[in-house]
Amino acid sequence: RSGGSGWFGGMAPNERAAAARVALRTALSAVGVVLAPVVIDVLIADQSAGVWSRARGRPAAHGLPTLIAGLESLALHFDVE
């Protein structure tokens, strides 16, 4: 077993990976199907909110407010003020 601290400290690597997948699915579920795509594309795929919005046929200016709504949902899920 690996040592360490943090969310998955003390778990074997395969256990940490499984726990991280569950945590990601749970967080994205809390964000919801409407906001999860922008959160994934910006935070995981390193795409800008404007590019995300334009790729969906919307003005780039709609991307940032959508991302903010998704981040607010994540903050509520993780109980961050």
CSV table of C-alpha atoms in Angstrom, one decimal:
chain,number,residue,atom,x,y,z
A,1,ARG,CA,0.0,0.0,0.0
A,2,SER,CA,1.0,3.5,-0.7
A,3,GLY,CA,1.2,6.1,2.1
A,4,GLY,CA,0.3,9.7,1.7
A,5,SER,CA,-2.3,12.1,2.7
A,6,GLY,CA,-5.2,13.7,1.0
A,7,TRP,CA,-8.4,12.3,-0.3
A,8,PHE,CA,-7.1,8.9,-1.3
A,9,GLY,CA,-4.0,8.6,0.9
A,10,GLY,CA,-3.2,5.2,2.2
A,11,MET,CA,-4.8,3.3,-0.7
A,12,ALA,CA,-3.2,1.2,-3.3
A,13,PRO,CA,-2.9,2.8,-6.7
A,14,ASN,CA,-5.7,0.7,-8.2
A,15,GLU,CA,-7.9,1.6,-5.2
A,16,ARG,CA,-7.1,5.3,-5.6
A,17,ALA,CA,-8.0,5.2,-9.3
A,18,ALA,CA,-11.3,3.5,-8.5
A,19,ALA,CA,-12.1,5.9,-5.7
A,20,ALA,CA,-11.2,8.9,-8.0
A,21,ARG,CA,-13.6,7.6,-10.7
A,22,VAL,CA,-16.4,7.3,-8.2
A,23,ALA,CA,-15.7,10.8,-6.8
A,24,LEU,CA,-15.6,12.3,-10.3
A,25,ARG,CA,-18.9,10.6,-11.3
A,26,THR,CA,-20.5,11.8,-8.1
A,27,ALA,CA,-19.3,15.4,-8.5
A,28,LEU,CA,-20.5,15.5,-12.2
A,29,SER,CA,-23.8,14.0,-11.2
A,30,ALA,CA,-24.2,16.8,-8.6
A,31,VAL,CA,-23.4,19.4,-11.3
A,32,GLY,CA,-26.0,17.9,-13.6
A,33,VAL,CA,-26.3,16.9,-17.2
A,34,VAL,CA,-26.7,20.5,-18.4
A,35,LEU,CA,-23.6,21.9,-16.7
A,36,ALA,CA,-21.3,18.9,-16.6
A,37,PRO,CA,-20.1,19.2,-20.2
A,38,VAL,CA,-18.7,22.7,-19.7
A,39,VAL,CA,-17.0,21.7,-16.4
A,40,ILE,CA,-15.4,18.7,-18.1
A,41,ASP,CA,-14.3,20.6,-21.2
A,42,VAL,CA,-12.8,23.5,-19.3
A,43,LEU,CA,-11.4,21.8,-16.2
A,44,ILE,CA,-10.3,18.4,-17.6
A,45,ALA,CA,-9.9,19.0,-21.4
A,46,ASP,CA,-8.3,22.5,-20.9
A,47,GLN,CA,-10.6,24.2,-23.3
A,48,SER,CA,-11.8,27.8,-22.8
A,49,ALA,CA,-15.5,28.4,-21.9
A,50,GLY,CA,-15.8,30.6,-25.0
A,51,VAL,CA,-14.6,27.8,-27.3
A,52,TRP,CA,-16.9,25.4,-25.5
A,53,SER,CA,-19.9,27.7,-26.1
A,54,ARG,CA,-19.0,28.4,-29.8
A,55,ALA,CA,-18.7,24.6,-30.4
A,56,ARG,CA,-22.3,24.3,-29.4
A,57,GLY,CA,-23.5,27.1,-31.7
A,58,ARG,CA,-23.8,29.7,-29.0
A,59,PRO,CA,-22.0,33.0,-28.6
A,60,ALA,CA,-18.6,32.8,-26.8
A,61,ALA,CA,-20.0,35.2,-24.1
A,62,HIS,CA,-22.4,32.5,-23.0
A,63,GLY,CA,-19.6,30.1,-22.0
A,64,LEU,CA,-18.3,31.9,-18.9
A,65,PRO,CA,-21.7,32.3,-17.1
A,66,THR,CA,-22.4,28.7,-17.9
A,67,LEU,CA,-19.0,27.6,-16.4
A,68,ILE,CA,-19.6,29.8,-13.4
A,69,ALA,CA,-22.9,28.1,-12.8
A,70,GLY,CA,-21.2,24.7,-13.0
A,71,LEU,CA,-18.5,25.7,-10.6
A,72,GLU,CA,-21.0,27.0,-8.2
A,73,SER,CA,-22.7,23.6,-8.3
A,74,LEU,CA,-19.3,21.9,-7.7
A,75,ALA,CA,-18.7,24.3,-4.7
A,76,LEU,CA,-22.1,23.3,-3.2
A,77,HIS,CA,-21.3,19.6,-3.7
A,78,PHE,CA,-17.9,20.0,-2.0
A,79,ASP,CA,-19.4,22.3,0.6
A,80,VAL,CA,-17.0,25.2,-0.3
A,81,GLU,CA,-18.0,28.7,0.5
